[in-house]
């Protein structure tokens, strides 16, 4: 069966509590948390579990935006330890470095550096997955091939984001998924139109071909509604679930 997670920014503890309390009732199997939803607890995973629960589904993935200078690498290592302690499957890294001016050699160097970090994560039972963003190192269609050709020992996987691909003018999303299926472990389903992320079904992303392409992924890959529209939490959960109902098929 398809494993479906949910992710949405929250403004305060009340919103986060609503997110934790309602996602399973709304039909989702797990949460992929944004940085502010777990970062206050990085040095005390037991306190996180005491306040938010110890169900690993609450922390199926931890999303972080982080440069990879020396300080950034140490923050990432702290996150790997936290992820292992609370039972997260993966750390999803948005590499917070501008894309402009980077060469193929630069992308390959980043891939090799991330491979070492990915091995450190794997040693703790956690997967490191690159989340491409607009205006970050892996942005254009060619970037994906250059980067993953240089990844060593399959130590880094890929989180595909349908909304960011549209925003980056990578329009053949289904083709990218089919081409990169062996390295994809996570897909963020997000709609997009006129410079804004939208509720699923309310933008211009063509999900029919994308959903067909998802059947090429390994059965262990996770799908996640990465809800970053202006909708409130419950509306985002419910509208997205209604849109996907009947569209997703077992892989």
GROMACS .gro file of C-alpha atoms in nm:
model
  251
    1UNK     CA    1   0.000   0.000   0.000
    2UNK     CA    2   0.104   0.361  -0.055
    3UNK     CA    3   0.249   0.523   0.256
    4UNK     CA    4   0.123   0.882   0.272
    5UNK     CA    5   0.263   1.147   0.505
    6UNK     CA    6   0.163   1.508   0.570
    7UNK     CA    7   0.372   1.818   0.630
    8UNK     CA    8   0.274   2.178   0.700
    9UNK     CA    9   0.436   2.474   0.875
   10UNK     CA   10   0.281   2.579   1.206
   11UNK     CA   11   0.297   2.918   1.373
   12UNK     CA   12   0.276   2.810   1.736
   13UNK     CA   13   0.243   2.517   1.978
   14UNK     CA   14  -0.137   2.518   1.941
   15UNK     CA   15  -0.106   2.467   1.565
   16UNK     CA   16   0.153   2.196   1.614
   17UNK     CA   17  -0.071   2.014   1.861
   18UNK     CA   18  -0.355   2.024   1.609
   19UNK     CA   19  -0.123   1.883   1.344
   20UNK     CA   20  -0.010   1.596   1.569
   21UNK     CA   21  -0.359   1.519   1.696
   22UNK     CA   22  -0.542   1.513   1.364
   23UNK     CA   23  -0.316   1.383   1.087
   24UNK     CA   24  -0.393   1.014   1.144
   25UNK     CA   25  -0.765   1.080   1.176
   26UNK     CA   26  -0.745   1.263   0.841
   27UNK     CA   27  -0.596   0.952   0.676
   28UNK     CA   28  -0.220   1.012   0.683
   29UNK     CA   29   0.035   0.758   0.797
   30UNK     CA   30   0.299   0.997   0.927
   31UNK     CA   31   0.429   1.351   0.961
   32UNK     CA   32   0.730   1.511   0.797
   33UNK     CA   33   0.826   1.788   1.036
   34UNK     CA   34   0.956   2.134   0.954
   35UNK     CA   35   1.258   2.260   1.144
   36UNK     CA   36   1.083   2.473   1.404
   37UNK     CA   37   0.859   2.178   1.497
   38UNK     CA   38   1.148   1.976   1.639
   39UNK     CA   39   1.459   2.197   1.661
   40UNK     CA   40   1.401   2.316   2.022
   41UNK     CA   41   1.449   1.952   2.129
   42UNK     CA   42   1.761   1.852   1.935
   43UNK     CA   43   1.968   1.813   2.249
   44UNK     CA   44   1.690   1.641   2.443
   45UNK     CA   45   1.496   1.387   2.233
   46UNK     CA   46   1.339   1.241   2.547
   47UNK     CA   47   1.175   1.578   2.619
   48UNK     CA   48   1.040   1.588   2.263
   49UNK     CA   49   0.883   1.246   2.311
   50UNK     CA   50   0.746   1.339   2.652
   51UNK     CA   51   0.573   1.648   2.510
   52UNK     CA   52   0.469   1.524   2.165
   53UNK     CA   53   0.456   1.145   2.195
   54UNK     CA   54   0.691   0.861   2.110
   55UNK     CA   55   0.508   0.729   1.802
   56UNK     CA   56   0.773   0.718   1.522
   57UNK     CA   57   0.500   0.816   1.276
   58UNK     CA   58   0.506   1.166   1.430
   59UNK     CA   59   0.862   1.206   1.302
   60UNK     CA   60   0.871   0.991   0.990
   61UNK     CA   61   1.099   1.251   0.829
   62UNK     CA   62   1.273   1.562   0.960
   63UNK     CA   63   1.313   1.848   0.712
   64UNK     CA   64   1.600   2.092   0.756
   65UNK     CA   65   1.737   2.390   0.564
   66UNK     CA   66   2.108   2.401   0.624
   67UNK     CA   67   2.431   2.509   0.454
   68UNK     CA   68   2.715   2.260   0.464
   69UNK     CA   69   2.994   2.472   0.608
   70UNK     CA   70   3.162   2.329   0.918
   71UNK     CA   71   2.894   2.464   1.152
   72UNK     CA   72   2.623   2.333   0.920
   73UNK     CA   73   2.777   1.987   0.912
   74UNK     CA   74   2.783   1.975   1.291
   75UNK     CA   75   2.419   2.081   1.310
   76UNK     CA   76   2.336   1.805   1.064
   77UNK     CA   77   2.522   1.547   1.273
   78UNK     CA   78   2.325   1.660   1.579
   79UNK     CA   79   2.008   1.612   1.375
   80UNK     CA   80   2.115   1.260   1.272
   81UNK     CA   81   2.154   1.169   1.640
   82UNK     CA   82   1.814   1.318   1.724
   83UNK     CA   83   1.650   1.139   1.430
   84UNK     CA   84   1.793   0.806   1.541
   85UNK     CA   85   1.679   0.862   1.899
   86UNK     CA   86   1.316   0.942   1.807
   87UNK     CA   87   1.283   0.683   1.527
   88UNK     CA   88   1.282   0.900   1.214
   89UNK     CA   89   1.333   0.724   0.882
   90UNK     CA   90   1.515   1.011   0.711
   91UNK     CA   91   1.656   1.359   0.729
   92UNK     CA   92   1.544   1.570   0.433
   93UNK     CA   93   1.807   1.833   0.356
   94UNK     CA   94   1.742   2.156   0.169
   95UNK     CA   95   2.098   2.269   0.091
   96UNK     CA   96   2.078   2.639   0.175
   97UNK     CA   97   2.332   2.768  -0.078
   98UNK     CA   98   2.257   2.985  -0.387
   99UNK     CA   99   2.250   2.802  -0.721
  100UNK     CA  100   2.387   3.096  -0.921
  101UNK     CA  101   2.745   3.055  -1.036
  102UNK     CA  102   2.782   2.687  -0.949
  103UNK     CA  103   2.949   2.465  -1.209
  104UNK     CA  104   2.910   2.093  -1.274
  105UNK     CA  105   3.232   2.039  -1.080
  106UNK     CA  106   3.084   2.229  -0.785
  107UNK     CA  107   2.774   2.009  -0.790
  108UNK     CA  108   2.989   1.696  -0.803
  109UNK     CA  109   3.196   1.821  -0.507
  110UNK     CA  110   2.876   1.884  -0.309
  111UNK     CA  111   2.752   1.534  -0.396
  112UNK     CA  112   3.073   1.375  -0.271
  113UNK     CA  113   3.064   1.579   0.051
  114UNK     CA  114   2.700   1.485   0.108
  115UNK     CA  115   2.786   1.120   0.044
  116UNK     CA  116   3.014   1.122   0.346
  117UNK     CA  117   2.739   1.277   0.557
  118UNK     CA  118   2.489   1.028   0.417
  119UNK     CA  119   2.712   0.743   0.529
  120UNK     CA  120   2.728   0.894   0.879
  121UNK     CA  121   2.348   0.908   0.883
  122UNK     CA  122   2.323   0.549   0.758
  123UNK     CA  123   2.555   0.432   1.035
  124UNK     CA  124   2.285   0.552   1.276
  125UNK     CA  125   1.998   0.393   1.085
  126UNK     CA  126   1.881   0.716   0.920
  127UNK     CA  127   1.858   0.804   0.550
  128UNK     CA  128   1.984   1.138   0.412
  129UNK     CA  129   1.763   1.266   0.131
  130UNK     CA  130   1.836   1.577  -0.077
  131UNK     CA  131   1.537   1.810  -0.115
  132UNK     CA  132   1.591   2.026  -0.426
  133UNK     CA  133   1.467   2.384  -0.401
  134UNK     CA  134   1.442   2.670  -0.646
  135UNK     CA  135   1.763   2.875  -0.633
  136UNK     CA  136   1.954   2.602  -0.448
  137UNK     CA  137   2.232   2.382  -0.595
  138UNK     CA  138   2.017   2.109  -0.754
  139UNK     CA  139   1.756   2.310  -0.942
  140UNK     CA  140   1.770   2.253  -1.321
  141UNK     CA  141   1.698   1.919  -1.489
  142UNK     CA  142   2.064   1.865  -1.577
  143UNK     CA  143   2.168   1.932  -1.216
  144UNK     CA  144   1.996   1.615  -1.097
  145UNK     CA  145   2.201   1.396  -1.332
  146UNK     CA  146   2.529   1.569  -1.249
  147UNK     CA  147   2.467   1.546  -0.875
  148UNK     CA  148   2.351   1.185  -0.854
  149UNK     CA  149   2.617   1.062  -1.096
  150UNK     CA  150   2.869   1.186  -0.836
  151UNK     CA  151   2.695   1.046  -0.525
  152UNK     CA  152   2.906   0.768  -0.376
  153UNK     CA  153   2.779   0.430  -0.255
  154UNK     CA  154   2.413   0.537  -0.291
  155UNK     CA  155   2.459   0.731   0.035
  156UNK     CA  156   2.221   1.014  -0.061
  157UNK     CA  157   1.869   0.973  -0.195
  158UNK     CA  158   1.628   1.226  -0.346
  159UNK     CA  159   1.314   1.397  -0.224
  160UNK     CA  160   1.124   1.517  -0.532
  161UNK     CA  161   0.904   1.825  -0.484
  162UNK     CA  162   0.644   1.875  -0.758
  163UNK     CA  163   0.581   2.239  -0.669
  164UNK     CA  164   0.948   2.337  -0.664
  165UNK     CA  165   1.004   2.162  -0.997
  166UNK     CA  166   0.729   2.375  -1.152
  167UNK     CA  167   0.869   2.687  -0.987
  168UNK     CA  168   1.213   2.599  -1.130
  169UNK     CA  169   1.056   2.547  -1.476
  170UNK     CA  170   1.129   2.174  -1.480
  171UNK     CA  171   0.800   2.082  -1.643
  172UNK     CA  172   0.838   1.712  -1.730
  173UNK     CA  173   0.799   1.601  -1.371
  174UNK     CA  174   0.676   1.253  -1.458
  175UNK     CA  175   0.979   1.202  -1.683
  176UNK     CA  176   1.216   1.312  -1.407
  177UNK     CA  177   1.054   1.069  -1.163
  178UNK     CA  178   1.089   0.781  -1.409
  179UNK     CA  179   1.451   0.871  -1.491
  180UNK     CA  180   1.557   0.907  -1.127
  181UNK     CA  181   1.336   0.637  -0.973
  182UNK     CA  182   1.633   0.436  -0.839
  183UNK     CA  183   1.743   0.725  -0.613
  184UNK     CA  184   1.402   0.864  -0.511
  185UNK     CA  185   1.291   0.772  -0.160
  186UNK     CA  186   1.045   1.054  -0.092
  187UNK     CA  187   0.804   1.267  -0.298
  188UNK     CA  188   0.655   1.597  -0.183
  189UNK     CA  189   0.321   1.646  -0.356
  190UNK     CA  190   0.256   2.018  -0.394
  191UNK     CA  191   0.058   2.226  -0.643
  192UNK     CA  192   0.174   2.557  -0.790
  193UNK     CA  193   0.038   2.849  -0.991
  194UNK     CA  194   0.128   3.215  -1.047
  195UNK     CA  195   0.424   3.212  -0.812
  196UNK     CA  196   0.232   3.055  -0.521
  197UNK     CA  197   0.207   2.705  -0.378
  198UNK     CA  198  -0.155   2.587  -0.389
  199UNK     CA  199  -0.376   2.319  -0.240
  200UNK     CA  200  -0.361   1.997  -0.443
  201UNK     CA  201  -0.584   2.025  -0.747
  202UNK     CA  202  -0.597   2.405  -0.735
  203UNK     CA  203  -0.283   2.483  -0.935
  204UNK     CA  204  -0.131   2.394  -1.270
  205UNK     CA  205   0.068   2.080  -1.180
  206UNK     CA  206  -0.049   1.787  -1.397
  207UNK     CA  207  -0.079   1.514  -1.137
  208UNK     CA  208  -0.222   1.244  -1.365
  209UNK     CA  209   0.108   1.162  -1.536
  210UNK     CA  210   0.297   1.216  -1.210
  211UNK     CA  211   0.087   0.963  -1.023
  212UNK     CA  212   0.137   0.713  -1.305
  213UNK     CA  213   0.513   0.769  -1.276
  214UNK     CA  214   0.505   0.702  -0.900
  215UNK     CA  215   0.442   0.335  -0.978
  216UNK     CA  216   0.806   0.312  -1.091
  217UNK     CA  217   0.935   0.392  -0.741
  218UNK     CA  218   1.044   0.135  -0.488
  219UNK     CA  219   0.763   0.026  -0.257
  220UNK     CA  220   0.953   0.173   0.039
  221UNK     CA  221   0.936   0.528  -0.101
  222UNK     CA  222   0.715   0.771   0.090
  223UNK     CA  223   0.464   1.016  -0.056
  224UNK     CA  224   0.403   1.333   0.141
  225UNK     CA  225   0.149   1.609   0.098
  226UNK     CA  226   0.382   1.904   0.157
  227UNK     CA  227   0.112   2.160   0.220
  228UNK     CA  228   0.252   2.514   0.196
  229UNK     CA  229  -0.051   2.701   0.065
  230UNK     CA  230  -0.227   2.966   0.273
  231UNK     CA  231  -0.494   2.719   0.383
  232UNK     CA  232  -0.539   2.635   0.751
  233UNK     CA  233  -0.417   2.300   0.880
  234UNK     CA  234  -0.741   2.103   0.872
  235UNK     CA  235  -0.844   2.243   0.535
  236UNK     CA  236  -0.506   2.143   0.395
  237UNK     CA  237  -0.539   1.790   0.529
  238UNK     CA  238  -0.895   1.741   0.410
  239UNK     CA  239  -0.874   1.899   0.064
  240UNK     CA  240  -0.551   1.714  -0.015
  241UNK     CA  241  -0.691   1.381   0.102
  242UNK     CA  242  -1.004   1.428  -0.111
  243UNK     CA  243  -0.792   1.513  -0.415
  244UNK     CA  244  -0.576   1.203  -0.377
  245UNK     CA  245  -0.862   0.965  -0.295
  246UNK     CA  246  -0.893   0.716  -0.577
  247UNK     CA  247  -0.590   0.853  -0.759
  248UNK     CA  248  -0.312   0.676  -0.571
  249UNK     CA  249  -0.258   0.310  -0.651
  250UNK     CA  250  -0.062   0.042  -0.470
  251UNK     CA  251   0.300   0.021  -0.583
   0.00000   0.00000   0.00000
